[in-house]
């Protein structure tokens, strides 16, 4: 019998059939466990049978406006880059990955929190320090990957970050439009009460910035400098705690979601990651030397303007995350 699409289920029957084939059992024997994190509209879950568990991510065209074309491209690139890195830096990517069912279903080894993998920054300070150091070391090592031009094009790793961020019009719209500034200030005032103390202070500081035209212009100028930097460093380009798993017992690190991977200016990976860590309330001052200052400047306007967009899906906190990222980037910029 045909059933209506169920927007609440974790995976569709299509993905479950793929997982069942992989695990060599009938679909009815699968156990499905939800995972935390993730901002895309794709479906995802851990699927287990017997002693084996795999992570399954699925493009459901019914949830997407363009038949999922963009997400299918993301899955394909994520898969291809993971396969490439399995040859050079296997320690930083999933041991196993498979793209099934015309590219609609991506399966990878499981790094489940129930097995000790952290998908969030550790709360314990000494573990957090090891976590941050491990990620910084990894992104610096990955920066060194050199690939032939044909492969860069085939895998769509061409530079885009410096121009997309550095030449983003957000900061200039903010400077030109008092109404945008007023909406941003309103948002921060609403956001502020529920934040960590340090982020409250950062929200207040960025509210102050929104009333200082000269300082905004200065940030706009510095952001545009980012667009001029040489983009010859390989990067994951979305290094955040929800895209990486760290095992505090073994010190292992696995990065997932390689769909934004590209060549970027030096320090970009460390910068995006340290902004994420600072937003979670961690002290990143030991790593200030890793930051790309111009990228930080470009983050301010880029995240400010995006934070005003409507939510991607009802109830998600993407826009709040972006508002806080702008405030954190401004705070770190002031420390430099
Ligand atoms: N291999 C994996 N094993 C276990 N959990 C995973 C795995 N890959 C991703 N996850 C979980 O799923 C979440 C979202 O996955 P991700 O691939 O980043 O999706 P999205 O594209 O929506 O960002 C992660 O934050 C993590 O909690
Ligand atoms: Mg992700």
Short mmCIF file of N, CA and C in Angstrom, two decimals, residues 178-193 203 206-207 210-211 304 307-308 323:
data_model
loop_
_atom_site.label_atom_id
_atom_site.label_comp_id
_atom_site.label_asym_id
_atom_site.label_seq_id
_atom_site.Cartn_x
_atom_site.Cartn_y
_atom_site.Cartn_z
N UNK A 178 20.09 51.41 7.82
CA UNK A 178 19.80 51.51 9.26
C UNK A 178 18.75 50.50 9.70
N UNK A 179 17.86 50.13 8.77
CA UNK A 179 16.82 49.17 9.12
C UNK A 179 17.43 47.78 9.38
N UNK A 180 18.39 47.39 8.54
CA UNK A 180 19.09 46.11 8.77
C UNK A 180 19.79 46.14 10.12
N UNK A 181 20.44 47.24 10.43
CA UNK A 181 21.15 47.33 11.72
C UNK A 181 20.17 47.22 12.88
N UNK A 182 19.01 47.86 12.73
CA UNK A 182 18.01 47.81 13.79
C UNK A 182 17.49 46.37 13.98
N UNK A 183 17.25 45.67 12.86
CA UNK A 183 16.78 44.28 12.96
C UNK A 183 17.82 43.38 13.63
N UNK A 184 19.08 43.62 13.30
CA UNK A 184 20.16 42.83 13.91
C UNK A 184 20.22 43.08 15.42
N UNK A 185 20.14 44.36 15.79
CA UNK A 185 20.20 44.71 17.22
C UNK A 185 19.03 44.05 17.96
N UNK A 186 17.84 44.12 17.37
CA UNK A 186 16.66 43.45 17.95
C UNK A 186 16.91 41.97 18.18
N UNK A 187 17.44 41.32 17.13
CA UNK A 187 17.73 39.88 17.21
C UNK A 187 18.67 39.56 18.35
N UNK A 188 19.75 40.33 18.44
CA UNK A 188 20.73 40.06 19.51
C UNK A 188 20.10 40.27 20.87
N UNK A 189 19.24 41.29 20.98
CA UNK A 189 18.62 41.52 22.28
C UNK A 189 17.72 40.35 22.68
N UNK A 190 17.06 39.75 21.70
CA UNK A 190 16.20 38.58 21.97
C UNK A 190 17.03 37.34 22.29
N UNK A 191 18.14 37.20 21.59
CA UNK A 191 19.00 36.02 21.70
C UNK A 191 19.74 35.98 23.04
N UNK A 192 20.16 37.16 23.45
CA UNK A 192 21.09 37.35 24.57
C UNK A 192 20.75 36.62 25.88
N UNK A 193 19.50 36.70 26.39
CA UNK A 193 19.23 36.16 27.73
C UNK A 193 19.56 34.67 27.88
N UNK A 203 27.50 39.38 22.48
CA UNK A 203 26.31 39.94 21.84
C UNK A 203 26.24 41.43 22.12
N UNK A 206 28.74 43.29 19.96
CA UNK A 206 28.41 43.44 18.54
C UNK A 206 27.23 44.41 18.36
N UNK A 207 26.37 44.49 19.35
CA UNK A 207 25.32 45.53 19.33
C UNK A 207 26.01 46.90 19.31
N UNK A 210 27.40 47.69 15.91
CA UNK A 210 26.38 48.06 14.91
C UNK A 210 26.03 49.56 14.99
N UNK A 211 26.48 50.21 16.04
CA UNK A 211 26.26 51.66 16.15
C UNK A 211 27.52 52.46 15.83
N UNK A 304 26.54 37.96 10.01
CA UNK A 304 25.50 38.92 10.42
C UNK A 304 24.35 38.90 9.43
N UNK A 307 22.26 35.72 9.36
CA UNK A 307 21.45 35.48 10.56
C UNK A 307 20.05 36.08 10.44
N UNK A 308 19.86 36.99 9.47
CA UNK A 308 18.54 37.60 9.28
C UNK A 308 17.63 36.78 8.37
N UNK A 323 24.31 34.13 14.06
CA UNK A 323 24.40 35.40 14.80
C UNK A 323 25.52 35.32 15.84
#
